[in-house]
Short mmCIF file of N, CA and C in Angstrom, two decimals:
data_model
loop_
_atom_site.label_atom_id
_atom_site.label_comp_id
_atom_site.label_asym_id
_atom_site.label_seq_id
_atom_site.Cartn_x
_atom_site.Cartn_y
_atom_site.Cartn_z
N MET A 18 -105.88 -10.41 -65.73
CA MET A 18 -104.63 -10.87 -66.26
C MET A 18 -104.36 -10.15 -67.58
N LEU A 19 -103.31 -9.41 -67.59
CA LEU A 19 -103.00 -8.59 -68.75
C LEU A 19 -102.39 -9.37 -69.91
N SER A 20 -101.55 -10.32 -69.60
CA SER A 20 -100.84 -11.03 -70.67
C SER A 20 -101.77 -11.92 -71.49
N GLY A 21 -102.86 -12.38 -70.93
CA GLY A 21 -103.79 -13.23 -71.65
C GLY A 21 -104.56 -12.49 -72.72
N ASN A 22 -104.82 -11.20 -72.53
CA ASN A 22 -105.60 -10.42 -73.48
C ASN A 22 -104.76 -9.85 -74.61
N MET A 23 -103.48 -9.83 -74.45
CA MET A 23 -102.59 -9.26 -75.46
C MET A 23 -102.26 -10.30 -76.50
N LYS A 24 -102.47 -9.96 -77.75
CA LYS A 24 -102.16 -10.89 -78.84
C LYS A 24 -101.03 -10.32 -79.68
N ASN A 25 -99.85 -10.25 -79.07
CA ASN A 25 -98.65 -9.80 -79.75
C ASN A 25 -98.80 -8.41 -80.36
N LYS A 26 -99.52 -7.56 -79.70
CA LYS A 26 -99.68 -6.18 -80.19
C LYS A 26 -98.65 -5.30 -79.51
N GLU A 27 -97.71 -4.86 -80.25
CA GLU A 27 -96.70 -3.95 -79.72
C GLU A 27 -96.88 -2.60 -80.37
N SER A 28 -96.96 -1.60 -79.56
CA SER A 28 -97.04 -0.25 -80.12
C SER A 28 -96.03 0.62 -79.39
N ILE A 29 -95.27 1.31 -80.15
CA ILE A 29 -94.27 2.20 -79.59
C ILE A 29 -94.72 3.62 -79.87
N GLN A 30 -94.83 4.36 -78.82
CA GLN A 30 -95.26 5.74 -78.96
C GLN A 30 -94.03 6.62 -79.16
N GLU A 31 -94.05 7.41 -80.20
CA GLU A 31 -92.94 8.31 -80.49
C GLU A 31 -92.98 9.51 -79.54
N PRO A 32 -91.83 9.94 -79.06
CA PRO A 32 -91.81 11.10 -78.15
C PRO A 32 -92.16 12.38 -78.89
N ARG A 33 -92.80 13.28 -78.15
CA ARG A 33 -93.16 14.57 -78.74
C ARG A 33 -91.95 15.50 -78.85
N PHE A 34 -91.07 15.42 -77.87
CA PHE A 34 -89.91 16.31 -77.82
C PHE A 34 -88.63 15.47 -77.82
N ASP A 35 -87.66 15.90 -78.56
CA ASP A 35 -86.38 15.22 -78.60
C ASP A 35 -85.40 16.00 -77.73
N TYR A 36 -85.28 15.57 -76.47
CA TYR A 36 -84.44 16.29 -75.53
C TYR A 36 -82.95 16.01 -75.74
N TYR A 37 -82.64 14.91 -76.41
CA TYR A 37 -81.24 14.58 -76.64
C TYR A 37 -80.60 15.50 -77.67
N ASN A 38 -81.37 15.93 -78.63
CA ASN A 38 -80.84 16.78 -79.69
C ASN A 38 -81.36 18.21 -79.58
N HIS A 39 -81.52 18.66 -78.35
CA HIS A 39 -82.01 20.02 -78.13
C HIS A 39 -80.96 21.04 -78.57
N GLU A 40 -81.38 21.94 -79.42
CA GLU A 40 -80.47 22.98 -79.88
C GLU A 40 -81.01 24.33 -79.46
N VAL A 41 -80.14 25.11 -78.85
CA VAL A 41 -80.52 26.45 -78.45
C VAL A 41 -80.50 27.34 -79.68
N PRO A 42 -81.57 28.08 -79.94
CA PRO A 42 -81.55 28.94 -81.12
C PRO A 42 -80.44 29.98 -81.03
N ASP A 43 -79.78 30.21 -82.14
CA ASP A 43 -78.69 31.18 -82.16
C ASP A 43 -79.29 32.58 -82.25
N ILE A 44 -79.30 33.27 -81.14
CA ILE A 44 -79.90 34.59 -81.07
C ILE A 44 -78.79 35.63 -81.05
N ASP A 45 -78.84 36.54 -81.99
CA ASP A 45 -77.82 37.58 -82.08
C ASP A 45 -78.26 38.78 -81.25
N LEU A 46 -77.54 39.03 -80.16
CA LEU A 46 -77.86 40.15 -79.29
C LEU A 46 -76.91 41.32 -79.49
N SER A 47 -76.02 41.21 -80.47
CA SER A 47 -75.00 42.24 -80.66
C SER A 47 -75.59 43.57 -81.12
N ASP A 48 -76.70 43.52 -81.88
CA ASP A 48 -77.28 44.77 -82.37
C ASP A 48 -78.21 45.41 -81.34
N CYS A 49 -78.46 44.72 -80.26
CA CYS A 49 -79.39 45.20 -79.24
C CYS A 49 -78.71 46.27 -78.38
N GLU A 50 -79.50 47.27 -78.00
CA GLU A 50 -78.99 48.35 -77.15
C GLU A 50 -78.63 47.85 -75.75
N PHE A 51 -79.46 46.94 -75.22
CA PHE A 51 -79.22 46.33 -73.91
C PHE A 51 -79.21 44.80 -74.09
N PRO A 52 -78.07 44.23 -74.47
CA PRO A 52 -78.05 42.79 -74.76
C PRO A 52 -78.26 41.91 -73.53
N HIS A 53 -78.13 42.47 -72.34
CA HIS A 53 -78.31 41.69 -71.11
C HIS A 53 -79.75 41.77 -70.58
N VAL A 54 -80.66 42.42 -71.34
CA VAL A 54 -82.05 42.58 -70.92
C VAL A 54 -82.96 41.84 -71.89
N ILE A 55 -83.94 41.09 -71.34
CA ILE A 55 -84.92 40.41 -72.16
C ILE A 55 -86.32 40.86 -71.74
N GLU A 56 -87.29 40.65 -72.62
CA GLU A 56 -88.67 40.95 -72.27
C GLU A 56 -89.36 39.66 -71.86
N ILE A 57 -90.03 39.71 -70.73
CA ILE A 57 -90.83 38.59 -70.24
C ILE A 57 -92.28 39.02 -70.43
N TYR A 58 -93.09 38.22 -71.13
CA TYR A 58 -94.44 38.66 -71.46
C TYR A 58 -95.43 37.50 -71.47
N ASP A 59 -96.69 37.84 -71.64
CA ASP A 59 -97.77 36.87 -71.78
C ASP A 59 -97.89 35.96 -70.57
N PHE A 60 -97.81 36.53 -69.39
CA PHE A 60 -98.02 35.76 -68.17
C PHE A 60 -99.28 36.29 -67.49
N PRO A 61 -99.87 35.52 -66.58
CA PRO A 61 -101.11 35.96 -65.92
C PRO A 61 -100.93 37.28 -65.17
N GLN A 62 -101.97 38.09 -65.17
CA GLN A 62 -101.93 39.40 -64.49
C GLN A 62 -101.72 39.26 -62.99
N GLU A 63 -102.07 38.11 -62.46
CA GLU A 63 -101.94 37.88 -61.01
C GLU A 63 -100.50 37.66 -60.58
N PHE A 64 -99.60 37.46 -61.53
CA PHE A 64 -98.20 37.21 -61.20
C PHE A 64 -97.61 38.41 -60.47
N ARG A 65 -96.76 38.09 -59.47
CA ARG A 65 -96.03 39.12 -58.73
C ARG A 65 -94.54 38.92 -59.01
N THR A 66 -93.75 39.81 -58.50
CA THR A 66 -92.30 39.73 -58.70
C THR A 66 -91.75 38.39 -58.22
N GLU A 67 -92.23 37.90 -57.07
CA GLU A 67 -91.76 36.63 -56.52
C GLU A 67 -92.00 35.48 -57.49
N ASP A 68 -93.14 35.52 -58.20
CA ASP A 68 -93.46 34.45 -59.16
C ASP A 68 -92.45 34.44 -60.31
N LEU A 69 -92.14 35.61 -60.82
CA LEU A 69 -91.16 35.69 -61.92
C LEU A 69 -89.77 35.30 -61.44
N LEU A 70 -89.41 35.72 -60.23
CA LEU A 70 -88.11 35.35 -59.68
C LEU A 70 -88.02 33.84 -59.49
N ARG A 71 -89.12 33.21 -59.12
CA ARG A 71 -89.14 31.76 -58.95
C ARG A 71 -88.92 31.05 -60.29
N ILE A 72 -89.51 31.58 -61.35
CA ILE A 72 -89.34 30.97 -62.68
C ILE A 72 -87.88 31.06 -63.14
N PHE A 73 -87.24 32.18 -62.84
CA PHE A 73 -85.85 32.39 -63.26
C PHE A 73 -84.87 32.18 -62.11
N CYS A 74 -85.21 31.30 -61.17
CA CYS A 74 -84.39 31.10 -59.98
C CYS A 74 -82.99 30.57 -60.30
N THR A 75 -82.84 29.87 -61.43
CA THR A 75 -81.51 29.35 -61.78
C THR A 75 -80.52 30.47 -62.09
N TYR A 76 -81.03 31.65 -62.41
CA TYR A 76 -80.15 32.77 -62.74
C TYR A 76 -79.95 33.72 -61.57
N GLN A 77 -80.59 33.42 -60.44
CA GLN A 77 -80.54 34.29 -59.27
C GLN A 77 -79.12 34.50 -58.78
N LYS A 78 -78.35 33.43 -58.67
CA LYS A 78 -76.98 33.55 -58.15
C LYS A 78 -76.05 34.24 -59.13
N LYS A 79 -76.34 34.13 -60.42
CA LYS A 79 -75.51 34.78 -61.43
C LYS A 79 -75.83 36.27 -61.53
N GLY A 80 -76.94 36.68 -60.97
CA GLY A 80 -77.36 38.07 -61.02
C GLY A 80 -78.55 38.24 -61.95
N PHE A 81 -79.71 38.47 -61.37
CA PHE A 81 -80.94 38.62 -62.15
C PHE A 81 -81.87 39.55 -61.40
N ASP A 82 -82.54 40.43 -62.14
CA ASP A 82 -83.48 41.36 -61.53
C ASP A 82 -84.68 41.55 -62.46
N ILE A 83 -85.80 41.97 -61.90
CA ILE A 83 -87.03 42.20 -62.66
C ILE A 83 -87.39 43.68 -62.60
N LYS A 84 -87.73 44.26 -63.76
CA LYS A 84 -88.27 45.62 -63.83
C LYS A 84 -89.61 45.51 -64.55
N TRP A 85 -90.66 45.99 -63.93
CA TRP A 85 -92.00 45.87 -64.48
C TRP A 85 -92.28 46.90 -65.56
N VAL A 86 -92.99 46.48 -66.62
CA VAL A 86 -93.45 47.38 -67.68
C VAL A 86 -94.94 47.63 -67.48
N ASP A 87 -95.73 46.55 -67.40
CA ASP A 87 -97.15 46.63 -67.07
C ASP A 87 -97.56 45.30 -66.44
N ASP A 88 -98.87 45.03 -66.35
CA ASP A 88 -99.34 43.83 -65.65
C ASP A 88 -98.91 42.51 -66.28
N THR A 89 -98.65 42.50 -67.58
CA THR A 89 -98.29 41.26 -68.25
C THR A 89 -96.96 41.34 -69.00
N HIS A 90 -96.18 42.39 -68.74
CA HIS A 90 -94.86 42.55 -69.36
C HIS A 90 -93.85 42.99 -68.30
N ALA A 91 -92.67 42.42 -68.37
CA ALA A 91 -91.60 42.82 -67.47
C ALA A 91 -90.27 42.69 -68.21
N LEU A 92 -89.27 43.36 -67.68
CA LEU A 92 -87.92 43.26 -68.23
C LEU A 92 -87.09 42.40 -67.29
N GLY A 93 -86.38 41.43 -67.85
CA GLY A 93 -85.47 40.61 -67.07
C GLY A 93 -84.06 41.13 -67.28
N VAL A 94 -83.42 41.59 -66.21
CA VAL A 94 -82.08 42.16 -66.29
C VAL A 94 -81.08 41.13 -65.77
N PHE A 95 -80.19 40.69 -66.65
CA PHE A 95 -79.20 39.67 -66.30
C PHE A 95 -77.83 40.31 -66.08
N SER A 96 -76.91 39.52 -65.53
CA SER A 96 -75.57 40.03 -65.24
C SER A 96 -74.72 40.16 -66.49
N SER A 97 -75.08 39.44 -67.57
CA SER A 97 -74.29 39.50 -68.80
C SER A 97 -75.15 39.10 -69.99
N PRO A 98 -74.74 39.49 -71.20
CA PRO A 98 -75.46 39.06 -72.40
C PRO A 98 -75.43 37.53 -72.58
N ILE A 99 -74.39 36.88 -72.13
CA ILE A 99 -74.28 35.43 -72.25
C ILE A 99 -75.37 34.75 -71.42
N THR A 100 -75.57 35.24 -70.20
CA THR A 100 -76.61 34.69 -69.34
C THR A 100 -77.99 34.96 -69.93
N ALA A 101 -78.19 36.14 -70.50
CA ALA A 101 -79.46 36.48 -71.13
C ALA A 101 -79.73 35.55 -72.31
N ARG A 102 -78.72 35.28 -73.13
CA ARG A 102 -78.87 34.38 -74.27
C ARG A 102 -79.22 32.97 -73.79
N ASP A 103 -78.59 32.56 -72.70
CA ASP A 103 -78.88 31.25 -72.11
C ASP A 103 -80.35 31.17 -71.67
N ALA A 104 -80.82 32.23 -71.05
CA ALA A 104 -82.23 32.28 -70.60
C ALA A 104 -83.18 32.27 -71.79
N LEU A 105 -82.82 32.94 -72.87
CA LEU A 105 -83.66 32.96 -74.06
C LEU A 105 -83.79 31.57 -74.69
N GLY A 106 -82.81 30.73 -74.48
CA GLY A 106 -82.84 29.38 -75.03
C GLY A 106 -83.68 28.41 -74.22
N SER A 107 -84.09 28.80 -73.01
CA SER A 107 -84.88 27.90 -72.17
C SER A 107 -86.37 28.12 -72.40
N LYS A 108 -87.15 27.09 -72.13
CA LYS A 108 -88.60 27.14 -72.31
C LYS A 108 -89.27 27.23 -70.95
N HIS A 109 -90.32 28.04 -70.88
CA HIS A 109 -91.10 28.19 -69.66
C HIS A 109 -92.57 28.03 -70.01
N THR A 110 -93.30 27.35 -69.16
CA THR A 110 -94.71 27.10 -69.46
C THR A 110 -95.61 28.29 -69.16
N MET A 111 -95.28 29.07 -68.17
CA MET A 111 -96.17 30.16 -67.75
C MET A 111 -95.83 31.52 -68.36
N VAL A 112 -94.65 31.67 -68.91
CA VAL A 112 -94.24 32.96 -69.48
C VAL A 112 -93.60 32.75 -70.85
N LYS A 113 -93.59 33.81 -71.62
CA LYS A 113 -92.87 33.82 -72.88
C LYS A 113 -91.76 34.85 -72.77
N ILE A 114 -90.67 34.61 -73.48
CA ILE A 114 -89.53 35.53 -73.42
C ILE A 114 -89.01 35.81 -74.82
N ARG A 115 -88.44 37.00 -74.98
CA ARG A 115 -87.83 37.38 -76.26
C ARG A 115 -86.79 38.46 -75.98
N PRO A 116 -85.85 38.65 -76.93
CA PRO A 116 -84.84 39.70 -76.76
C PRO A 116 -85.50 41.08 -76.77
N LEU A 117 -84.85 42.03 -76.18
CA LEU A 117 -85.38 43.39 -76.12
C LEU A 117 -85.54 43.98 -77.51
N SER A 118 -84.72 43.55 -78.46
CA SER A 118 -84.83 44.07 -79.83
C SER A 118 -86.15 43.68 -80.48
N GLN A 119 -86.80 42.62 -80.01
CA GLN A 119 -88.09 42.19 -80.54
C GLN A 119 -89.25 42.53 -79.60
N ALA A 120 -88.97 43.30 -78.58
CA ALA A 120 -89.96 43.61 -77.55
C ALA A 120 -91.00 44.63 -78.05
N THR A 121 -92.02 44.81 -77.23
CA THR A 121 -93.06 45.79 -77.54
C THR A 121 -92.50 47.20 -77.41
N ARG A 122 -93.19 48.16 -77.99
CA ARG A 122 -92.76 49.56 -77.89
C ARG A 122 -92.69 50.02 -76.45
N ALA A 123 -93.68 49.60 -75.65
CA ALA A 123 -93.72 50.01 -74.24
C ALA A 123 -92.49 49.49 -73.49
N ALA A 124 -92.11 48.25 -73.76
CA ALA A 124 -90.95 47.67 -73.09
C ALA A 124 -89.66 48.38 -73.50
N LYS A 125 -89.54 48.68 -74.80
CA LYS A 125 -88.35 49.40 -75.28
C LYS A 125 -88.29 50.81 -74.70
N ALA A 126 -89.45 51.47 -74.63
CA ALA A 126 -89.50 52.83 -74.07
C ALA A 126 -89.12 52.80 -72.60
N LYS A 127 -89.61 51.81 -71.86
CA LYS A 127 -89.28 51.67 -70.44
C LYS A 127 -87.78 51.43 -70.28
N ALA A 128 -87.21 50.61 -71.15
CA ALA A 128 -85.77 50.31 -71.08
C ALA A 128 -84.95 51.58 -71.32
N ARG A 129 -85.35 52.37 -72.30
CA ARG A 129 -84.61 53.61 -72.58
C ARG A 129 -84.78 54.63 -71.45
N ALA A 130 -85.99 54.72 -70.91
CA ALA A 130 -86.27 55.69 -69.84
C ALA A 130 -85.51 55.35 -68.57
N TYR A 131 -85.32 54.05 -68.32
CA TYR A 131 -84.65 53.63 -67.09
C TYR A 131 -83.30 53.01 -67.39
N ALA A 132 -82.61 53.52 -68.39
CA ALA A 132 -81.33 52.94 -68.83
C ALA A 132 -80.32 52.85 -67.69
N GLU A 133 -80.27 53.85 -66.82
CA GLU A 133 -79.28 53.82 -65.74
C GLU A 133 -79.58 52.74 -64.71
N PHE A 134 -80.86 52.31 -64.62
CA PHE A 134 -81.23 51.27 -63.67
C PHE A 134 -81.15 49.87 -64.29
N LEU A 135 -80.87 49.80 -65.58
CA LEU A 135 -80.81 48.52 -66.27
C LEU A 135 -79.38 48.03 -66.46
N GLN A 136 -78.49 48.49 -65.63
CA GLN A 136 -77.12 48.00 -65.70
C GLN A 136 -77.12 46.54 -65.28
N PRO A 137 -76.16 45.76 -65.75
CA PRO A 137 -76.14 44.34 -65.38
C PRO A 137 -76.25 44.13 -63.88
N ALA A 138 -77.12 43.21 -63.50
CA ALA A 138 -77.37 42.94 -62.09
C ALA A 138 -76.13 42.32 -61.45
N LYS A 139 -75.83 42.76 -60.25
CA LYS A 139 -74.70 42.22 -59.50
C LYS A 139 -75.16 41.86 -58.10
N GLU A 140 -74.59 40.81 -57.58
CA GLU A 140 -74.91 40.36 -56.23
C GLU A 140 -74.39 41.37 -55.22
N ARG A 141 -75.20 41.69 -54.23
CA ARG A 141 -74.79 42.62 -53.19
C ARG A 141 -73.77 41.93 -52.29
N PRO A 142 -72.68 42.61 -51.97
CA PRO A 142 -71.66 41.97 -51.14
C PRO A 142 -72.17 41.75 -49.72
N GLU A 143 -71.57 40.77 -49.06
CA GLU A 143 -71.92 40.47 -47.68
C GLU A 143 -71.53 41.67 -46.80
N THR A 144 -72.42 42.05 -45.90
CA THR A 144 -72.16 43.21 -45.05
C THR A 144 -72.24 42.85 -43.58
N SER A 145 -71.80 43.81 -42.75
CA SER A 145 -71.85 43.64 -41.31
C SER A 145 -72.25 44.98 -40.70
N ALA A 146 -72.93 44.91 -39.58
CA ALA A 146 -73.37 46.13 -38.91
C ALA A 146 -72.34 46.65 -37.92
N ALA A 147 -71.18 46.01 -37.86
CA ALA A 147 -70.17 46.37 -36.86
C ALA A 147 -69.71 47.82 -37.01
N LEU A 148 -69.38 48.24 -38.22
CA LEU A 148 -68.89 49.60 -38.43
C LEU A 148 -69.97 50.62 -38.08
N ALA A 149 -71.19 50.39 -38.53
CA ALA A 149 -72.28 51.33 -38.23
C ALA A 149 -72.52 51.41 -36.73
N ARG A 150 -72.52 50.28 -36.05
CA ARG A 150 -72.72 50.26 -34.60
C ARG A 150 -71.61 51.04 -33.90
N ARG A 151 -70.37 50.83 -34.33
CA ARG A 151 -69.23 51.53 -33.71
C ARG A 151 -69.34 53.04 -33.92
N LEU A 152 -69.73 53.48 -35.14
CA LEU A 152 -69.88 54.90 -35.41
C LEU A 152 -70.99 55.53 -34.58
N VAL A 153 -72.13 54.86 -34.48
CA VAL A 153 -73.26 55.39 -33.71
C VAL A 153 -72.91 55.47 -32.23
N ILE A 154 -72.30 54.41 -31.71
CA ILE A 154 -71.94 54.39 -30.29
C ILE A 154 -70.94 55.50 -29.96
N SER A 155 -69.94 55.69 -30.82
CA SER A 155 -68.94 56.74 -30.55
C SER A 155 -69.55 58.13 -30.70
N ALA A 156 -70.48 58.30 -31.64
CA ALA A 156 -71.11 59.61 -31.82
C ALA A 156 -72.02 59.96 -30.65
N LEU A 157 -72.71 58.95 -30.12
CA LEU A 157 -73.62 59.19 -28.99
C LEU A 157 -72.90 59.18 -27.65
N GLY A 158 -71.70 58.64 -27.64
CA GLY A 158 -70.92 58.60 -26.41
C GLY A 158 -71.48 57.62 -25.39
N VAL A 159 -72.07 56.54 -25.85
CA VAL A 159 -72.60 55.53 -24.94
C VAL A 159 -71.75 54.27 -25.04
N ARG A 160 -71.96 53.38 -24.07
CA ARG A 160 -71.25 52.10 -24.06
C ARG A 160 -72.03 51.05 -24.82
N SER A 161 -71.32 50.18 -25.49
CA SER A 161 -71.94 49.11 -26.26
C SER A 161 -72.52 48.04 -25.33
N LYS A 162 -73.67 47.52 -25.69
CA LYS A 162 -74.30 46.44 -24.91
C LYS A 162 -73.89 45.07 -25.45
N GLN A 163 -73.00 45.08 -26.42
CA GLN A 163 -72.53 43.84 -27.04
C GLN A 163 -71.47 43.20 -26.15
N SER A 164 -71.58 41.90 -25.92
CA SER A 164 -70.61 41.22 -25.07
C SER A 164 -69.27 41.08 -25.81
N LYS A 165 -68.23 40.77 -25.02
CA LYS A 165 -66.90 40.64 -25.60
C LYS A 165 -66.84 39.47 -26.58
N THR A 166 -67.50 38.37 -26.27
CA THR A 166 -67.48 37.21 -27.17
C THR A 166 -68.21 37.52 -28.48
N GLU A 167 -69.32 38.26 -28.41
CA GLU A 167 -70.04 38.66 -29.62
C GLU A 167 -69.17 39.55 -30.50
N ARG A 168 -68.47 40.50 -29.84
CA ARG A 168 -67.58 41.41 -30.56
C ARG A 168 -66.45 40.65 -31.23
N GLU A 169 -65.86 39.69 -30.50
CA GLU A 169 -64.76 38.88 -31.06
C GLU A 169 -65.25 38.02 -32.22
N ALA A 170 -66.45 37.46 -32.10
CA ALA A 170 -67.00 36.63 -33.17
C ALA A 170 -67.24 37.48 -34.42
N GLU A 171 -67.73 38.70 -34.24
CA GLU A 171 -67.97 39.60 -35.37
C GLU A 171 -66.65 39.99 -36.04
N LEU A 172 -65.63 40.29 -35.24
CA LEU A 172 -64.32 40.63 -35.79
C LEU A 172 -63.71 39.44 -36.54
N LYS A 173 -63.90 38.23 -36.01
CA LYS A 173 -63.39 37.03 -36.67
C LYS A 173 -64.10 36.85 -38.02
N LYS A 174 -65.40 37.07 -38.04
CA LYS A 174 -66.16 36.95 -39.28
C LYS A 174 -65.67 37.96 -40.32
N LEU A 175 -65.39 39.19 -39.89
CA LEU A 175 -64.87 40.22 -40.79
C LEU A 175 -63.49 39.85 -41.33
N ARG A 176 -62.63 39.32 -40.45
CA ARG A 176 -61.29 38.89 -40.89
C ARG A 176 -61.38 37.77 -41.93
N GLU A 177 -62.29 36.81 -41.68
CA GLU A 177 -62.47 35.70 -42.63
C GLU A 177 -62.98 36.21 -43.98
N ALA A 178 -63.92 37.15 -43.94
CA ALA A 178 -64.45 37.72 -45.19
C ALA A 178 -63.36 38.46 -45.95
N ARG A 179 -62.52 39.21 -45.22
CA ARG A 179 -61.42 39.93 -45.84
C ARG A 179 -60.42 38.96 -46.48
N GLU A 180 -60.11 37.88 -45.78
CA GLU A 180 -59.19 36.87 -46.29
C GLU A 180 -59.79 36.17 -47.52
N ARG A 181 -61.08 35.86 -47.47
CA ARG A 181 -61.75 35.21 -48.60
C ARG A 181 -61.73 36.12 -49.83
N LYS A 182 -61.96 37.41 -49.62
CA LYS A 182 -61.95 38.37 -50.72
C LYS A 182 -60.54 38.48 -51.32
N ARG A 183 -59.53 38.49 -50.46
CA ARG A 183 -58.15 38.56 -50.92
C ARG A 183 -57.78 37.32 -51.72
N LEU A 184 -58.21 36.14 -51.25
CA LEU A 184 -57.93 34.89 -51.94
C LEU A 184 -58.63 34.85 -53.30
N GLU A 185 -59.89 35.31 -53.37
CA GLU A 185 -60.62 35.35 -54.63
C GLU A 185 -59.92 36.27 -55.64
N ALA A 186 -59.43 37.41 -55.16
CA ALA A 186 -58.72 38.34 -56.04
C ALA A 186 -57.43 37.70 -56.55
N LYS A 187 -56.74 36.97 -55.68
CA LYS A 187 -55.51 36.29 -56.06
C LYS A 187 -55.80 35.22 -57.10
N GLN A 188 -56.87 34.46 -56.91
CA GLN A 188 -57.25 33.41 -57.86
C GLN A 188 -57.65 34.01 -59.20
N ARG A 189 -58.39 35.11 -59.17
CA ARG A 189 -58.79 35.78 -60.41
C ARG A 189 -57.57 36.24 -61.18
N GLU A 190 -56.60 36.81 -60.47
CA GLU A 190 -55.35 37.27 -61.10
C GLU A 190 -54.57 36.09 -61.67
N ALA A 191 -54.56 34.97 -60.94
CA ALA A 191 -53.85 33.78 -61.40
C ALA A 191 -54.48 33.23 -62.68
N ILE A 192 -55.79 33.28 -62.75
CA ILE A 192 -56.48 32.81 -63.96
C ILE A 192 -56.08 33.66 -65.15
N TRP A 193 -56.08 34.97 -64.97
CA TRP A 193 -55.72 35.87 -66.08
C TRP A 193 -54.26 35.70 -66.48
N GLU A 194 -53.42 35.41 -65.52
CA GLU A 194 -52.00 35.24 -65.80
C GLU A 194 -51.68 33.84 -66.32
N GLY A 195 -52.64 32.91 -66.19
CA GLY A 195 -52.43 31.55 -66.67
C GLY A 195 -51.59 30.71 -65.74
N ARG A 196 -51.54 31.07 -64.48
CA ARG A 196 -50.77 30.29 -63.51
C ARG A 196 -51.59 29.11 -63.00
N ASP A 197 -50.90 28.14 -62.39
CA ASP A 197 -51.54 26.97 -61.83
C ASP A 197 -52.34 27.38 -60.59
N GLN A 198 -53.59 26.92 -60.48
CA GLN A 198 -54.46 27.28 -59.37
C GLN A 198 -54.02 26.67 -58.05
N SER A 199 -53.37 25.50 -58.08
CA SER A 199 -52.96 24.85 -56.84
C SER A 199 -51.85 25.63 -56.13
N ALA A 200 -51.15 26.48 -56.85
CA ALA A 200 -50.05 27.25 -56.27
C ALA A 200 -50.56 28.43 -55.45
N VAL A 201 -51.81 28.84 -55.68
CA VAL A 201 -52.37 30.01 -55.00
C VAL A 201 -52.80 29.65 -53.62
#
């Protein structure tokens, strides 16, 4: 019986971290040569690319890529400096992160050497094998083994993707023009 042994002893344990008043450090990336690139360091040598991608999975859809420096250092390439600053403000238990301006010499040298490959990461557009199949079949002069329903489904998918792309472009233009989104 727990209540019988307690003699009005109340103890309140203070929290170690104050998550309500969390402030992201103001990191100035304007002087950095590659403001969209951060250094990821001090992680176990056994880590692979998949492990780092898993840690930064929240940035995957926004555009994120890893470039290795050595066994315990890597460069995180984001789609924009804003996303990189956001990542710098987050805490990770298995890795440490810092802006490229504070990185090791090796990381900075790697960034300069591979500058053309460190462009902001962008999501690869959705693709279809229909055009390639059509070109190969016509070049070889053979008949397609694809059924009519499969061909129609592929064409429908392409039409939908084209329409979706057109609608996204229209919405983007409407945003820049300041028009109402419901009208689009």
